[in-house]
CSV table of C-alpha atoms and ligand atoms in Angstrom, one decimal:
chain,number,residue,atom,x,y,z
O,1,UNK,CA,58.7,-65.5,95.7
O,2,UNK,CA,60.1,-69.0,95.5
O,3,UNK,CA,59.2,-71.7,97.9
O,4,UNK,CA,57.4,-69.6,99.6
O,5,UNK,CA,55.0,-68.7,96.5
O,6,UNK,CA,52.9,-71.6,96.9
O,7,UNK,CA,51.5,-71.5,100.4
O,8,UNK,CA,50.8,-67.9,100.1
O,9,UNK,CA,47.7,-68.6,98.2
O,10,UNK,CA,46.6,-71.3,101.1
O,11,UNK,CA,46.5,-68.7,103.8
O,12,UNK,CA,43.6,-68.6,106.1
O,13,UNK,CA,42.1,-65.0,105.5
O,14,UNK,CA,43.7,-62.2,106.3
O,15,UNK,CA,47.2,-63.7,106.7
O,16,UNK,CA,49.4,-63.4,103.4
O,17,UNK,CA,53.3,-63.4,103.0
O,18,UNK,CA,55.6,-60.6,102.7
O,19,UNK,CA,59.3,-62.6,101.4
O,20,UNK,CA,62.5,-60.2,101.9
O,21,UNK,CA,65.8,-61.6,100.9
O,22,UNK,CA,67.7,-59.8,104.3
O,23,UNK,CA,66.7,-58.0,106.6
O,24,UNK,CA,67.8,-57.0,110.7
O,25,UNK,CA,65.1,-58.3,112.3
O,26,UNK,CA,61.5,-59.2,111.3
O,27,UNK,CA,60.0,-58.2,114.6
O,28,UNK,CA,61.3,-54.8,113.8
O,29,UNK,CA,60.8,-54.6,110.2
O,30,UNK,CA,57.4,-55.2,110.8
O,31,UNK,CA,57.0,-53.1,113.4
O,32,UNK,CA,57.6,-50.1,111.3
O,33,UNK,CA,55.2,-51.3,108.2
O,34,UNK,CA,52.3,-51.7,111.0
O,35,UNK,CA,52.9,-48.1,112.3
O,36,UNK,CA,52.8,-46.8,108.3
O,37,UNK,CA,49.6,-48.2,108.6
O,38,UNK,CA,49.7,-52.4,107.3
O,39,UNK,CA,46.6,-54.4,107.9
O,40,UNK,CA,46.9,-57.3,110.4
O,41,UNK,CA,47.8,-60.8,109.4
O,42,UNK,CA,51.2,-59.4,107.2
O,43,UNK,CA,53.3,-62.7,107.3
O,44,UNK,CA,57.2,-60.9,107.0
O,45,UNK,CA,59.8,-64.0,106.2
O,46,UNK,CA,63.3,-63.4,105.8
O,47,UNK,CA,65.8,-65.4,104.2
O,48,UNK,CA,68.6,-63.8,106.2
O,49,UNK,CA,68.3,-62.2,109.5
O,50,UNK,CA,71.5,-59.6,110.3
O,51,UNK,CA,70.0,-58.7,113.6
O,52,UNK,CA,67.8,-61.4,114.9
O,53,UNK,CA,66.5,-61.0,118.4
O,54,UNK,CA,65.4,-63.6,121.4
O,55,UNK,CA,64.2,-62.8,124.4
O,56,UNK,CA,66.6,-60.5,127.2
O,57,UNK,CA,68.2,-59.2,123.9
O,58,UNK,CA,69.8,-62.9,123.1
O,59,UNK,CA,71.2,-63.1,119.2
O,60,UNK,CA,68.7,-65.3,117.6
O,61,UNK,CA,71.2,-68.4,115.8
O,62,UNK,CA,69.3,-68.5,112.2
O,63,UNK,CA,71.4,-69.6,109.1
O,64,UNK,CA,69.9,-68.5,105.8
O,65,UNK,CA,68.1,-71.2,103.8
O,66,UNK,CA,68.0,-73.6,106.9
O,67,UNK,CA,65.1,-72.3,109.3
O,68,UNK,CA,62.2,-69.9,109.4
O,69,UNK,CA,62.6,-66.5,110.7
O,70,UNK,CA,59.2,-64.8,110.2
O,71,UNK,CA,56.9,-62.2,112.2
O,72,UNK,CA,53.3,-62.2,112.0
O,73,UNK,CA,51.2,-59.0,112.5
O,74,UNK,CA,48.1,-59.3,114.8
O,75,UNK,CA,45.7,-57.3,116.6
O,76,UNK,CA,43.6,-59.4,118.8
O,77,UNK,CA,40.0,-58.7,118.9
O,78,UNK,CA,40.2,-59.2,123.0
O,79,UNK,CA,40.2,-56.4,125.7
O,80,UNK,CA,44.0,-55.8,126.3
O,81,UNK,CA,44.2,-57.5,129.4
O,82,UNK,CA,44.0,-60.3,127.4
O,83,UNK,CA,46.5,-59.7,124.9
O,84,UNK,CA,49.0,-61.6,127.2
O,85,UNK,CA,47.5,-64.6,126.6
O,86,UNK,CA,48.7,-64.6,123.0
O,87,UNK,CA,51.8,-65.5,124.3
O,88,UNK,CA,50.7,-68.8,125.0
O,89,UNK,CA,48.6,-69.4,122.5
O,90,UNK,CA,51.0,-68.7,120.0
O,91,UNK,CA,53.2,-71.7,121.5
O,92,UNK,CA,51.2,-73.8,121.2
O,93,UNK,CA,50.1,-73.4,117.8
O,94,UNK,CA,53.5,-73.6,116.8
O,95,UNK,CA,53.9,-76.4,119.3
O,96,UNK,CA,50.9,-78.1,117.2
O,97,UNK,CA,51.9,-77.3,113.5
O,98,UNK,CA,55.8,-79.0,114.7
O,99,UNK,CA,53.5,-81.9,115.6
O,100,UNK,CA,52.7,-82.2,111.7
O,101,UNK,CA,56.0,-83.5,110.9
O,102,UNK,CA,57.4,-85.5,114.6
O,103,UNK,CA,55.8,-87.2,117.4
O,104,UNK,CA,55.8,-84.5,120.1
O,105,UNK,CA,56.9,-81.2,120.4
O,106,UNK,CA,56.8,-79.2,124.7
O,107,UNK,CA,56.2,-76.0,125.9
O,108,UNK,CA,58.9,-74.9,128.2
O,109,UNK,CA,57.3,-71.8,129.5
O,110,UNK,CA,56.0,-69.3,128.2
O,111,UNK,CA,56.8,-70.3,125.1
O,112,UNK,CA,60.1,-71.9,123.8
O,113,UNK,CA,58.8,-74.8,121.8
O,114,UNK,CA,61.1,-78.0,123.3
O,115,UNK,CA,61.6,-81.6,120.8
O,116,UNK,CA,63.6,-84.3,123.0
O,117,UNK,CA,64.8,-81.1,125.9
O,118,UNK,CA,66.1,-79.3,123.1
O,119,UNK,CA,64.9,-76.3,121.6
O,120,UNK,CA,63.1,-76.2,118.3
O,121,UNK,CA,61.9,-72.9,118.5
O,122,UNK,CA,61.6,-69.4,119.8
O,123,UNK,CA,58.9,-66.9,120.0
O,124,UNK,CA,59.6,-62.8,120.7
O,125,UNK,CA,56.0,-61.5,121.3
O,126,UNK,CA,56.2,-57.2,121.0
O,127,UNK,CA,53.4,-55.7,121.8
O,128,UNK,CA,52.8,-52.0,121.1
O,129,UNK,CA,49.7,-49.7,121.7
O,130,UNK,CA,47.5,-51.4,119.3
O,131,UNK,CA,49.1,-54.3,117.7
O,132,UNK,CA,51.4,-57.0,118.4
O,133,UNK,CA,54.5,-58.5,116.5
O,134,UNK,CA,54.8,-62.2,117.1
O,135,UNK,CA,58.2,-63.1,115.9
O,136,UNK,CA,59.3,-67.2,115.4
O,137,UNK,CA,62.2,-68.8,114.7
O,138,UNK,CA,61.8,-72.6,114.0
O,139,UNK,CA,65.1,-75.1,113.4
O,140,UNK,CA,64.0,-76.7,110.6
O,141,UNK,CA,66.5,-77.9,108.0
O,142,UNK,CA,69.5,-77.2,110.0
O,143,UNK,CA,72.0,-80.3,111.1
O,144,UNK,CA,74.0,-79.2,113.8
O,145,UNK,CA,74.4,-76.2,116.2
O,146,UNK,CA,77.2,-74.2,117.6
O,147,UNK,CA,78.2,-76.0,120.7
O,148,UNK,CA,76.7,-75.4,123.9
O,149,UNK,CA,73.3,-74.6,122.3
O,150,UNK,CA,70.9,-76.8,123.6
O,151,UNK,CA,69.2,-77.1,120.2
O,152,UNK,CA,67.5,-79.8,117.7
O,153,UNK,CA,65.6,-78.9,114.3
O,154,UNK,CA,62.7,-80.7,112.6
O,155,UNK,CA,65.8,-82.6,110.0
O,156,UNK,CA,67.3,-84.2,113.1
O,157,UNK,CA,64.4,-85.3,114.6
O,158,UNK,CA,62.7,-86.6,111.8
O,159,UNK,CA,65.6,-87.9,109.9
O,160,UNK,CA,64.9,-85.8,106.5
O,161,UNK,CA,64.6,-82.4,105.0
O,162,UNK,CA,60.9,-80.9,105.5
O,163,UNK,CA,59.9,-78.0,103.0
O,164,UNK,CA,59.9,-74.8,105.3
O,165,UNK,CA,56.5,-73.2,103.3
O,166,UNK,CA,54.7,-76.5,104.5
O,167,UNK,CA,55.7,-75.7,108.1
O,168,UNK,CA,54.9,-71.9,107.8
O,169,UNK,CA,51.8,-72.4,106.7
O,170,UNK,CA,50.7,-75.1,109.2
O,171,UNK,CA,51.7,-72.9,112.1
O,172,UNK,CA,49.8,-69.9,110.1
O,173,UNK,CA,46.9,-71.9,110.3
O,174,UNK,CA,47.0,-73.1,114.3
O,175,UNK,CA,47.8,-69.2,114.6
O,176,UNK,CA,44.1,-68.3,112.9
O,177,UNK,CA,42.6,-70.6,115.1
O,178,UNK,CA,44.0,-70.1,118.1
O,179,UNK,CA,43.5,-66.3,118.0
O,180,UNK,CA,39.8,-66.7,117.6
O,181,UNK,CA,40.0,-68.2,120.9
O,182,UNK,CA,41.8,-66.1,123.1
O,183,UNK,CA,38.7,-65.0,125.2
O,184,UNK,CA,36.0,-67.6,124.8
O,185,UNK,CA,37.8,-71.1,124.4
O,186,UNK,CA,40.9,-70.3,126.0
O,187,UNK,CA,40.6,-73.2,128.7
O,188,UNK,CA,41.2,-75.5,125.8
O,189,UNK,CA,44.3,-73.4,124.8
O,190,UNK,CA,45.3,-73.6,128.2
O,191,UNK,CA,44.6,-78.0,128.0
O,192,UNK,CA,47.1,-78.1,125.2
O,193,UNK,CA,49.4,-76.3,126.9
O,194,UNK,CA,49.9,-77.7,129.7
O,195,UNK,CA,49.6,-81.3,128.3
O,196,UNK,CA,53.0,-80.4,126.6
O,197,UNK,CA,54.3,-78.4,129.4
O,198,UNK,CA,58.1,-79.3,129.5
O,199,UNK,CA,58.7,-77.9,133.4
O,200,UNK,CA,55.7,-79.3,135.3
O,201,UNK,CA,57.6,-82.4,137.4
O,202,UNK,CA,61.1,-80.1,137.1
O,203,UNK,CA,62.7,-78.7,140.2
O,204,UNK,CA,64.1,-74.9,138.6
O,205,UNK,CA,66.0,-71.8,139.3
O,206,UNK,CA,64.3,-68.2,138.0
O,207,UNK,CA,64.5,-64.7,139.1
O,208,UNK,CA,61.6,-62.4,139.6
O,209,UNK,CA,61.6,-59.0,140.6
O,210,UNK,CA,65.8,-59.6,140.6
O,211,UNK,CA,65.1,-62.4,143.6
O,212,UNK,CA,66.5,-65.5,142.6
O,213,UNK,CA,64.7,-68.4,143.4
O,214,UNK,CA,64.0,-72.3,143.5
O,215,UNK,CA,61.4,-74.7,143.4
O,216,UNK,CA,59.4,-77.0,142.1
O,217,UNK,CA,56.8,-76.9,139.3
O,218,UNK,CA,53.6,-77.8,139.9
O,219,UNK,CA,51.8,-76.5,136.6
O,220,UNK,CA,50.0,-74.2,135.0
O,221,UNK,CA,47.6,-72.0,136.8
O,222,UNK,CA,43.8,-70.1,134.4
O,223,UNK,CA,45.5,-67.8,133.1
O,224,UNK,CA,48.7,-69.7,132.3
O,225,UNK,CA,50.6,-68.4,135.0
O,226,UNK,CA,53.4,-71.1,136.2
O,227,UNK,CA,52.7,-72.5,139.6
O,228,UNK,CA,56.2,-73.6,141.7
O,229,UNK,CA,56.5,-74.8,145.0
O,230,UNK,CA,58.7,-73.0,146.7
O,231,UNK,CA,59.4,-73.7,150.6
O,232,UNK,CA,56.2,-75.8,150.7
O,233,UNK,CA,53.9,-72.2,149.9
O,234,UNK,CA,53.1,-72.4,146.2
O,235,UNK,CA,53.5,-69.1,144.4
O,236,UNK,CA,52.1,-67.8,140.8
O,237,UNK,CA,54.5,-66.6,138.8
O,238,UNK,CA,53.2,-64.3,136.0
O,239,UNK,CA,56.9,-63.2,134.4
O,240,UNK,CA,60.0,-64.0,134.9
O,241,UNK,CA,63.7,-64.3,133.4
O,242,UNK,CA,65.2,-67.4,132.2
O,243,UNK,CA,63.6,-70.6,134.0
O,244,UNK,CA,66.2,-73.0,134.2
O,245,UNK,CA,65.9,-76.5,134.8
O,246,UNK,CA,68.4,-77.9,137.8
O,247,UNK,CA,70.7,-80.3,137.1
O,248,UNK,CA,70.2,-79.9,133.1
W,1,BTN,C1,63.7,-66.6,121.9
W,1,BTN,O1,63.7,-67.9,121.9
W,1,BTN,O2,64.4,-66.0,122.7
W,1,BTN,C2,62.9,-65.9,120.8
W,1,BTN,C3,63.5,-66.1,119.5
W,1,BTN,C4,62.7,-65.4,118.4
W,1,BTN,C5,63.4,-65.4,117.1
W,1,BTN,C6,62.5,-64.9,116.0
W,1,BTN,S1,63.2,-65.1,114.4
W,1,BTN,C7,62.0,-64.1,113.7
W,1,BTN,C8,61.8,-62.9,114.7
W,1,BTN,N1,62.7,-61.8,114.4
W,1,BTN,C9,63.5,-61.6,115.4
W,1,BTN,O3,64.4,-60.8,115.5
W,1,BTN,N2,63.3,-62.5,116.4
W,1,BTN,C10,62.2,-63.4,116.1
């Protein structure tokens, strides 16, 4: 299992590692082993993703060899109204594991993982009726990007390569943790959060329920929900499409 073979033997209980070669994508790869009846914590990495998804049906940018593409299967031991909060968690655990190898990683919400305001990387959370595929894609080896992607890797902000099973297994790890905390101990999740939160200070522009909108962020409300001024009322905003930054 190459590189990859090592780690696997360091994984917190019940996560272990599942290596393809190629595959479309590993959120829906995944998806189909957990409804033939895989037990949580399957690890799926793929050298080479043909159909890589982000979020609003973006192409996830993921050359073979360079990054991590992986997806994780969980099924949280919380009621499901809590199952959104995995969302955040699992941002910052891979906010956390980044910090392993540079100085600071953000959270631009919900969950893109920011190093210098560019992206390091992206999280597709898929729930279905009783599990959920976290999917991550993490710049790690890579040295440039097609232009007009705002985006940095771990090699260009720490100045050398880093071994991608070391930064798989870190964020494996945070993951375990953080999971175990996603009812009781989930105002710490929330602390770590929004200490890295990239938007708080940020005037934006986001749409929800199709109204476009501006304002200015104030934070991060309980239950992670992002708190923006807008017209001097402050409103909780629980989803929405891209949050873009003004002026960046
Ligand atoms: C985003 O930033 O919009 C989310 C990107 C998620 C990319 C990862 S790569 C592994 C997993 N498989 C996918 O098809 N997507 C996620």
């Amino acid at each position: 299992m190459n590189e990859f073979a090592e780690v696997a033997a360091l994984m917190p209980d019940p996560f272990r590692i599942l290596w393809k070669e190629e595959v479309g994508s590993t959120n829906d790869e995944l998806r189909s082993l957990a409804e033939n009846g895989t037990r949580e914590g399957l690890v799926l990495i793929a050298e080479k993703q043909t159909a890589g998804r982000g979020r609003r049906g973006a192409e996830w940018f993921s050359p073979a060899g360079e990054g991590l593409a992986f997806s994780i299967l969980i099924k949280p031991n919380v009621p499901k109204d809590l199952w959104s909060r995995l969302s955040l968690a699992v941002g910052l655990a891979v906010a956390e594991a980044v910090e392993k190898f540079i100085p600071l990683a953000e959270i631009k919400w919900p969950n893109d993982v920011m190093v210098n305001d560019r992206k390091i990387a992206g999280i597709l959370v898929e729930a279905s009726r009783d599990f959920v595929v976290v999917g991550i894609g993490i710049n790690v080896n890579s040295e440039a990007f097609p232009n007009g992607l705002a985006a940095t890797s771990l090699a260009i902000e720490s100045g050398g390569q880093i071994e991608r099973a070391a930064v798989l297994l870190e964020v494996v790890k945070r993951i375990s943790i953080l999971c175990e905390r996603l009812e009781r101990g989930f105002e710490q999740t929330m602390d770590g959060v929004r200490q890295r939160c990239w938007l708080t200070g940020k005037d934006v522009r986001f749409t929800t329920s199709g109204i476009i909108k501006e304002g200015f962020v104030r934070g991060l409300g309980p239950a992670g929900e992002l708190l923006v001024e807008v017209s001097g009322h402050l409103e909780r905003i629980v989803q929405a499409d891209e949050v873009r930054v003004l002026g960046f």
